[in-house]
Coordinates of C-alpha atoms in Angstrom, one line a residue:
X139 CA 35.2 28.4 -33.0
X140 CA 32.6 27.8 -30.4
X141 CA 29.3 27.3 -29.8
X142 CA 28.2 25.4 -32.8
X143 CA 26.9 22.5 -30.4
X144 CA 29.7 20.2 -30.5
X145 CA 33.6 18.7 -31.6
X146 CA 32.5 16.3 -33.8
X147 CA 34.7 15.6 -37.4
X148 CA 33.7 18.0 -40.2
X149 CA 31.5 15.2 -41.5
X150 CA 29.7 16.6 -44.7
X151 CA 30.6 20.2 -44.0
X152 CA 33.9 21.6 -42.3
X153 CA 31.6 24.6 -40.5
X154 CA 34.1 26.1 -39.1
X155 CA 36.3 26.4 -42.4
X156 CA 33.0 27.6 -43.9
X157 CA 32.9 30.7 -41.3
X158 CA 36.5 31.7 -42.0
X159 CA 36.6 31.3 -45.6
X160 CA 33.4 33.1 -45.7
X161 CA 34.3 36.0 -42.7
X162 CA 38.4 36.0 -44.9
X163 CA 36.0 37.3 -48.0
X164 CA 33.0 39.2 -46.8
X165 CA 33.4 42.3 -48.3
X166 CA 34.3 45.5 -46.0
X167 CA 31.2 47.7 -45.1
X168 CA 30.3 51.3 -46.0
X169 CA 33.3 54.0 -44.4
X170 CA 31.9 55.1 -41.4
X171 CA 33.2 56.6 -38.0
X172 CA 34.1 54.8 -35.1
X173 CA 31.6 57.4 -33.1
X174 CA 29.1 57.1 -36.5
X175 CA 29.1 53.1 -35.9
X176 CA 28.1 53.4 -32.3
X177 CA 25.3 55.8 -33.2
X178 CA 24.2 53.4 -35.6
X179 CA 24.2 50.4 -33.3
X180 CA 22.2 52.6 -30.5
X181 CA 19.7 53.6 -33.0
X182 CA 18.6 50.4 -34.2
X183 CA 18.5 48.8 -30.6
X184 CA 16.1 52.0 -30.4
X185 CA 13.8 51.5 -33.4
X186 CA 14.0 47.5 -32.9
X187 CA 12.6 48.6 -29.3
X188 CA 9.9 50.8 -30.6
X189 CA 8.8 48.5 -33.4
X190 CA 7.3 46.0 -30.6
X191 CA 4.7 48.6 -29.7
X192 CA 3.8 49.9 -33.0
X193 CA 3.5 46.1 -34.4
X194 CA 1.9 44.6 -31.4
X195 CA -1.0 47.9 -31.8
X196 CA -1.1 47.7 -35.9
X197 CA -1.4 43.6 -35.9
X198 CA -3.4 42.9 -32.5
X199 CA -0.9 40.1 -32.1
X200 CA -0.1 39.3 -28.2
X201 CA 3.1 38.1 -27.4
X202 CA 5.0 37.1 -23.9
X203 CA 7.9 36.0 -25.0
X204 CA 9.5 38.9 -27.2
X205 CA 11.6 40.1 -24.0
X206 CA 13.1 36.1 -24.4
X207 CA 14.5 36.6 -28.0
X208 CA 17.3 39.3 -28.2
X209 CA 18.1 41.7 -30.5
X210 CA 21.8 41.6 -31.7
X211 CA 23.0 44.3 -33.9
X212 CA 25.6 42.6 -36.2
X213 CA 28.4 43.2 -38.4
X214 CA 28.5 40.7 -41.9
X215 CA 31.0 38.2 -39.9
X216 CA 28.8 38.2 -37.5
X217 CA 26.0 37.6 -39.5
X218 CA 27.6 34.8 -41.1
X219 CA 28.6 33.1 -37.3
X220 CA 24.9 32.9 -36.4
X221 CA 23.2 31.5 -39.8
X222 CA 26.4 29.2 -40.0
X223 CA 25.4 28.3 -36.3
X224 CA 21.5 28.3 -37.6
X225 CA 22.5 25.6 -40.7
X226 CA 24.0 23.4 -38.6
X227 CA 21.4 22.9 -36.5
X228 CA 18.8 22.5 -39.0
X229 CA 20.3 20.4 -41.5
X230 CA 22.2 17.8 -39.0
X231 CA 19.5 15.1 -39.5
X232 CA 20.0 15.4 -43.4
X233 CA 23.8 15.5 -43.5
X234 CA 24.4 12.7 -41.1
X235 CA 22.7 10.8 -42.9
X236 CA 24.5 11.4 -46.2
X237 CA 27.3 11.0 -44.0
X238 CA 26.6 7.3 -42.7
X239 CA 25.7 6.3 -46.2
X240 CA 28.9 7.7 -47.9
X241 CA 31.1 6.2 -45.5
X242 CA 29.6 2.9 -46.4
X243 CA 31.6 3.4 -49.8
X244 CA 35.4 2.2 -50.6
X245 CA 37.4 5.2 -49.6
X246 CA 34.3 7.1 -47.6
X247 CA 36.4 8.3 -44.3
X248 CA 39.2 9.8 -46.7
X249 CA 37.0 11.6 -49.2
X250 CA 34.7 13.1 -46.1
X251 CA 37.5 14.6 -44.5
X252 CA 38.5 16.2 -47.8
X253 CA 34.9 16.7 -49.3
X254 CA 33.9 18.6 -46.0
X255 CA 37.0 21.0 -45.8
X256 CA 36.3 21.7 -50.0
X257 CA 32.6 22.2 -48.7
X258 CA 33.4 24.1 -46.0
X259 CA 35.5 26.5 -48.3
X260 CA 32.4 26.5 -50.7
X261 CA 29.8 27.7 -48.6
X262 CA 32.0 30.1 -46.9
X263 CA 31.8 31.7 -50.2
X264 CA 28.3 31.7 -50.9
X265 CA 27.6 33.0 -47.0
X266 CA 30.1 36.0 -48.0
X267 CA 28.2 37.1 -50.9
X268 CA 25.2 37.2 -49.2
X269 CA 26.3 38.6 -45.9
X270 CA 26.8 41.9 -47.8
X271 CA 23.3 41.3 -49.0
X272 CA 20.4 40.9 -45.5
X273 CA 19.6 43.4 -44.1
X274 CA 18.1 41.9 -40.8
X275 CA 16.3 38.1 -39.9
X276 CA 14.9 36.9 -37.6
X277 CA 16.4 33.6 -37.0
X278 CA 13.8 31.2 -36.2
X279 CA 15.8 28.2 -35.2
X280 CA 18.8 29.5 -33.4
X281 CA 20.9 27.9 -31.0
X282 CA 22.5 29.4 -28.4
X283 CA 26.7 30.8 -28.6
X284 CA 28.8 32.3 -26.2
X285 CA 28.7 35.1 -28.8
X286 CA 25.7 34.9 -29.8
X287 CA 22.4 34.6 -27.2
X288 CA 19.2 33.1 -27.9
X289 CA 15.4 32.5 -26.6
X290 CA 15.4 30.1 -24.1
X291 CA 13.5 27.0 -24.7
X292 CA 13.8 27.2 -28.8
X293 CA 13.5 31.0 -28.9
X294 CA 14.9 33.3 -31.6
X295 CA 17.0 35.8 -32.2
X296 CA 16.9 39.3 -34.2
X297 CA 19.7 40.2 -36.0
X298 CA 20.1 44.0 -38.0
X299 CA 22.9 43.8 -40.0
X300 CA 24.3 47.5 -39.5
X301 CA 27.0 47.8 -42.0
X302 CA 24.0 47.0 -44.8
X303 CA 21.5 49.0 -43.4
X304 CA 23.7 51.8 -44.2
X305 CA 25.2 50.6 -47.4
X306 CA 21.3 50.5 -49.1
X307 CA 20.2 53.3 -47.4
X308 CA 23.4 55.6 -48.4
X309 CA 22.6 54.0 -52.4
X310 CA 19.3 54.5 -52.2
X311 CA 19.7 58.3 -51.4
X312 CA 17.0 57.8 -48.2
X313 CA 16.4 59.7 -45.0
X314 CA 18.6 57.3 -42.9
X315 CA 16.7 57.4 -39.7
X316 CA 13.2 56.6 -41.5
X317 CA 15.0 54.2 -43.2
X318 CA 16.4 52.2 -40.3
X319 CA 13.0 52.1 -38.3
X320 CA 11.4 51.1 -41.3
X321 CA 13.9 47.7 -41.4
X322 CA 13.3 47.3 -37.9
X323 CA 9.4 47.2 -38.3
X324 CA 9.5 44.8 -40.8
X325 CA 12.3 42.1 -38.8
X326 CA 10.0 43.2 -35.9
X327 CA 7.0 42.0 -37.4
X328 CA 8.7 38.6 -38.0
X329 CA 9.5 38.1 -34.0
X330 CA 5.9 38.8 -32.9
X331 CA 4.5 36.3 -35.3
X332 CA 6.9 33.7 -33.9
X333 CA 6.6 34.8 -30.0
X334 CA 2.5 35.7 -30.3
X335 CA 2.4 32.2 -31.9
X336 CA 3.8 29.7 -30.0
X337 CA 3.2 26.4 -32.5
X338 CA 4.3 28.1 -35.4
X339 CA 7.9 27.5 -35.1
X340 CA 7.3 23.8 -34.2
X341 CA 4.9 23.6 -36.9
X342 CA 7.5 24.9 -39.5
X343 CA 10.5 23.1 -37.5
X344 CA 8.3 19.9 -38.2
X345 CA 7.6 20.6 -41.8
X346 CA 11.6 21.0 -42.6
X347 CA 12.6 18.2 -40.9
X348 CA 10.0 16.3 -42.9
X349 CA 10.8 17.1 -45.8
X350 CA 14.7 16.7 -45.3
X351 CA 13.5 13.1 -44.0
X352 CA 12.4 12.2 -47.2
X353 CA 15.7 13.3 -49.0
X354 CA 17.6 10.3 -50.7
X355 CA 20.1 12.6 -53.1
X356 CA 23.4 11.3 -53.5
X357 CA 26.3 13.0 -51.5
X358 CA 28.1 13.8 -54.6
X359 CA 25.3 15.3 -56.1
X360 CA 25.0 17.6 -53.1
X361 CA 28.4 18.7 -53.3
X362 CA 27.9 19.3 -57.0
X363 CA 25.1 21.3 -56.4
X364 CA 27.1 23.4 -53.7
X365 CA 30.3 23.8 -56.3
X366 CA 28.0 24.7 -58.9
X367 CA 26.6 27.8 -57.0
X368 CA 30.4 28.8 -55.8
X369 CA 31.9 28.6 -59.1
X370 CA 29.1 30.4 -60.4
X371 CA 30.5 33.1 -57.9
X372 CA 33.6 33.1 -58.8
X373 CA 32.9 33.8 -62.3
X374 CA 33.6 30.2 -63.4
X375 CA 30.5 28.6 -64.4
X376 CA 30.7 28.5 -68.2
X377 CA 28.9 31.4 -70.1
X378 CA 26.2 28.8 -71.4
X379 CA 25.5 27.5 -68.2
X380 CA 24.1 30.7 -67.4
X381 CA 20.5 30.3 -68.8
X382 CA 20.2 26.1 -68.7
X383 CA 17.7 26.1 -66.6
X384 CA 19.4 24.7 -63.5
X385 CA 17.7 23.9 -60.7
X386 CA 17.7 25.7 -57.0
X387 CA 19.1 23.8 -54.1
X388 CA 15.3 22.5 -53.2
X389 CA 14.4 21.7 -56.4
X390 CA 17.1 19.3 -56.5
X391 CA 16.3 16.9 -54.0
X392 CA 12.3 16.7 -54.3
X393 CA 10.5 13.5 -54.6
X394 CA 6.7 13.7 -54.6
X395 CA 6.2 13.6 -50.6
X396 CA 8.5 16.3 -50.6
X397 CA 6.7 19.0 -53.3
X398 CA 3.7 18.2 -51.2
X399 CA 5.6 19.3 -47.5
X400 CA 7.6 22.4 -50.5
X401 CA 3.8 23.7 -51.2
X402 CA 2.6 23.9 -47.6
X403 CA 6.3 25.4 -46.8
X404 CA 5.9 28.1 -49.6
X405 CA 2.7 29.1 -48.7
X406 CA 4.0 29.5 -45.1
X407 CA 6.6 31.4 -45.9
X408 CA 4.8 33.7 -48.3
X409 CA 2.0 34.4 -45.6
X410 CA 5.1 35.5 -43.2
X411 CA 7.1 37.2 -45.6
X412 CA 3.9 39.1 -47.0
X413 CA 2.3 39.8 -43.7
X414 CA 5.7 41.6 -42.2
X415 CA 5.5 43.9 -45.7
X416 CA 1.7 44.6 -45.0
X417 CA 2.5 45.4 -41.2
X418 CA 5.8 47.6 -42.3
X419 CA 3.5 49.9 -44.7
X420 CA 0.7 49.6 -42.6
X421 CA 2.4 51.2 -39.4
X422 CA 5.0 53.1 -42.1
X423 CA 2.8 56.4 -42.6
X424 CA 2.5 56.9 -39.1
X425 CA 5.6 56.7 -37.7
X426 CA 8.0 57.0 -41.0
X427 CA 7.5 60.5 -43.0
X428 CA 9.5 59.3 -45.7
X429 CA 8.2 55.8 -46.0
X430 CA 6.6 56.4 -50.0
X431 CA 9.7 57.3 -51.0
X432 CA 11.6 54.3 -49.4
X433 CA 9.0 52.1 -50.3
X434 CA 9.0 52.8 -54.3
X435 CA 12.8 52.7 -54.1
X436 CA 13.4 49.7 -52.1
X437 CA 10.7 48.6 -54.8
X438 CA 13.1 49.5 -58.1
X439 CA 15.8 47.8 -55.9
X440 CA 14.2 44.8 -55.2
X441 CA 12.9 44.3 -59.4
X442 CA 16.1 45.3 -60.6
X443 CA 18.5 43.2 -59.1
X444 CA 22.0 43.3 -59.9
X445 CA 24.1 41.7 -62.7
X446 CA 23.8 38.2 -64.5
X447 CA 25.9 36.8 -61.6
X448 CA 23.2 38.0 -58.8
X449 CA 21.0 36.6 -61.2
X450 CA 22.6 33.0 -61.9
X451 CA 23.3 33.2 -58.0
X452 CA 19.4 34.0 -57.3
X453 CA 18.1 31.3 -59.4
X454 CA 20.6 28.7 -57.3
X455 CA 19.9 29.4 -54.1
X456 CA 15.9 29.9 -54.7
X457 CA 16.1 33.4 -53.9
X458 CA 13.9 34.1 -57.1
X459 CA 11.0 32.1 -55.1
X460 CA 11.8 34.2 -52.3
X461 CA 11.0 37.4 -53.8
X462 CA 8.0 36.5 -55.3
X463 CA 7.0 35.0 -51.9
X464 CA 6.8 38.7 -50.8
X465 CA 4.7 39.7 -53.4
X466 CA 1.9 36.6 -53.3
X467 CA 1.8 37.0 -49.7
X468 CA 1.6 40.6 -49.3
X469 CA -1.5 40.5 -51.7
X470 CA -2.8 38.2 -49.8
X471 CA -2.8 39.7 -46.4
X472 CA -4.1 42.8 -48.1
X473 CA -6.6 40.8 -49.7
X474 CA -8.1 39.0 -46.8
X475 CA -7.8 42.1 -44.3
X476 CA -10.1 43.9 -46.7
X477 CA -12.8 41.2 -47.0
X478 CA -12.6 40.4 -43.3
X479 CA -10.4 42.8 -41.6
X480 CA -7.3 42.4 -38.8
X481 CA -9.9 40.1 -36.1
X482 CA -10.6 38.2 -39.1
X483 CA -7.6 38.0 -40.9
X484 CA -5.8 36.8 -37.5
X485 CA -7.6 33.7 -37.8
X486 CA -4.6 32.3 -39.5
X487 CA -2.7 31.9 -36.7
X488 CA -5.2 29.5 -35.1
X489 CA -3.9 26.5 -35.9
X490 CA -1.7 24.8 -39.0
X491 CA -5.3 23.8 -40.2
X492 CA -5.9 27.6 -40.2
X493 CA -2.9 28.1 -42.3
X494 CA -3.5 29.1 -46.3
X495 CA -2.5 26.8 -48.5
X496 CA -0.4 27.3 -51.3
X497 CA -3.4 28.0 -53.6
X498 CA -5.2 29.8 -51.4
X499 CA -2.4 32.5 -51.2
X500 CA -2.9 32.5 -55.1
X501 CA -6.7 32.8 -54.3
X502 CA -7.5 34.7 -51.1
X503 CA -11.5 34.4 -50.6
X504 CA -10.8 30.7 -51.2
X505 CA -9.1 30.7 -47.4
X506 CA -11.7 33.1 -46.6
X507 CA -14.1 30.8 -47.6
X508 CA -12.6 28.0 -45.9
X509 CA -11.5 29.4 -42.5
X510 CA -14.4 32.1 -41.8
X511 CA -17.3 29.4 -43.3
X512 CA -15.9 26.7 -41.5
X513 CA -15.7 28.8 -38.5
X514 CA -19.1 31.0 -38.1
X515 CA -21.6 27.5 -39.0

């Protein structure tokens, strides 16, 4: 495999093992037509295309650079190749130095060559369950493949993962072309607030690699965490393990520096996450006849989830957090465009001062307060 940036041992985590293990089990996508696949593929590269203008004109958001951050239309392997590529990159600093300071220990080389193939294997699992899962991403920190292009100079990349567009939109019982621009507007909205703000990735860049900085969990304890999380996969996690509590991936390895650097991250995340669902029903009556009717049963989708393995698997991997990230958020973009409106509510992206914090996403006219106070003295 290329392109991950480098031959170096498997270290922590074989990567490549963890691509085939995880592209060996991905599940096989929806039955469609060799000519019903390439009409798929050409009309997401067409809604992906229109979404720029109708997100640029709903948000007032400028940006220069989306032409520099490609649009790839993926299958789940190929899915999996990129965020695998998109891991590695961000978590280096972390696992090399969990690396260093288990090969200080009596029999460290041997047990990281076989603790990062078992690893490897691991996470290929996990990254199969969800590749039948994401619809689309924008991948903020991407680096460049052969395979797989990227922004120059740090820029993203959009994926729209076809085979699941069309799995949830054929379950859902949706009109499928309202459906796939309606995706597209909401992935879209996440490139222009990266490209029309050009410190936010460094800014949030900077905030992961603080708090993986301040990291000190044991190596063993990682891998635990990892097995846990696969076995709960396959089924073997004991029945009464189910409901213990257990904690997600990040709540595992914070110290108090890093729930401070978790908060401002949250609150981050939750003003991005909520702001693309604001833009995609904002633009969505316009351009999307059916959009209600996707909207309230993407909704009952979302709430339901699936069985108590989705669930245990959720709660691991702090995909709980995520969800309720798009509902804080949301409320508060809604919130704040009301009192202030777009102009006003654009003052976010000013600066990381300018950014809410994690209460004030809990309490809109507190940032409103803050930023528009502050700001008109």
């Amino acid at each position: 495999m290329t392109g991950f940036g480098g031959t170096a041992s498997p270290g922590m985590v074989d990567w490549n093992l963890a691509v085939t293990t995880a592209t060996r089990l991905a599940r096989p996508g929806p039955d469609v037509t060799r000519d019903e696949a390439r009409s798929v593929v050409a009309e997401l590269r067409r809604h992906a295309k229109a979404s720029e203008e109708h997100v640029r004109g709903f948000t007032r958001l400028e940006t220069e650079q989306s032409h520099d951050t490609p649009v790839l239309v993926v299958d789940r392997p190929g899915w999996v190749r990129a965020n695998v590529a998109g891991f590695r990159e961000i978590l280096k600093p972390l696992l090399d130095k969990m690396q260093e300071r288990r090969g200080g220990t009596p029999g460290g080389a041997v047990l990281g060559a076989v603790g990062g193939k078992v690893t490897g294997v691991e996470l290929g699992m996990l990254l199969s369950f969800l590749s039948s899962r994401v619809l689309g991403q924008y991948e903020t920190f991407a680096p460049a493949g052969r395979d797989l292009p990227a922004g120059a100079n740090g820029g993203g990349r959009l994926l729209l993962v076809a085979p699941n567009i069309v799995h949830v939109e054929r379950e859902l019982d949706v009109e499928p072309h309202d459906f796939r621009l309606w995706v597209c507007l909401h992935e879209e909205t996440h490139r222009t607030q990266f490209t029309a703000v050009p410190w936010l990735r460094d800014h949030l860049e900077g905030e992961i690699q603080s708090f993986l900085a301040e990291t000190d969990v044991d190596p063993m304890t990682f891998l635990e965490r990892v097995r846990e999380a696969a076995q709960s996969l396959a089924g073997g996690r004991p029945e009464a393990e189910e409901d213990d509590g257990g904690r997600s991936f990040v709540e595992l390895v914070q110290t108090p520096a890093q729930r401070e650097i978790l908060g401002r991250l949250t609150a981050v995340m939750s003003l991005l996450e909520g702001h693309a669902d604001y833009v995609m029903d904002g633009v969505g009556p316009s351009v999307v006849p059916s959009v209600a009717e996707i909207r309230e049963k993407f909704q009952q989708r979302r709430a339901k989830g699936a069985s108590r393995l989705d669930q245990a698997l959720r709660k691991l991997l702090g995909l709980d957090a995520k969800l309720k990230q798009y509902r804080d958020g949301e409320r508060f973009v809604r919130a704040v465009t009301d009192q202030v409106g777009v102009d006003g509510f654009n003052r976010v992206w000013t600066s990381p001062n300018t950014l809410p914090t994690k209460a004030e996403i809990a309490k809109p006219a507190d940032w409103v307060a803050r930023v528009h106070r502050k700001a008109d003295s």
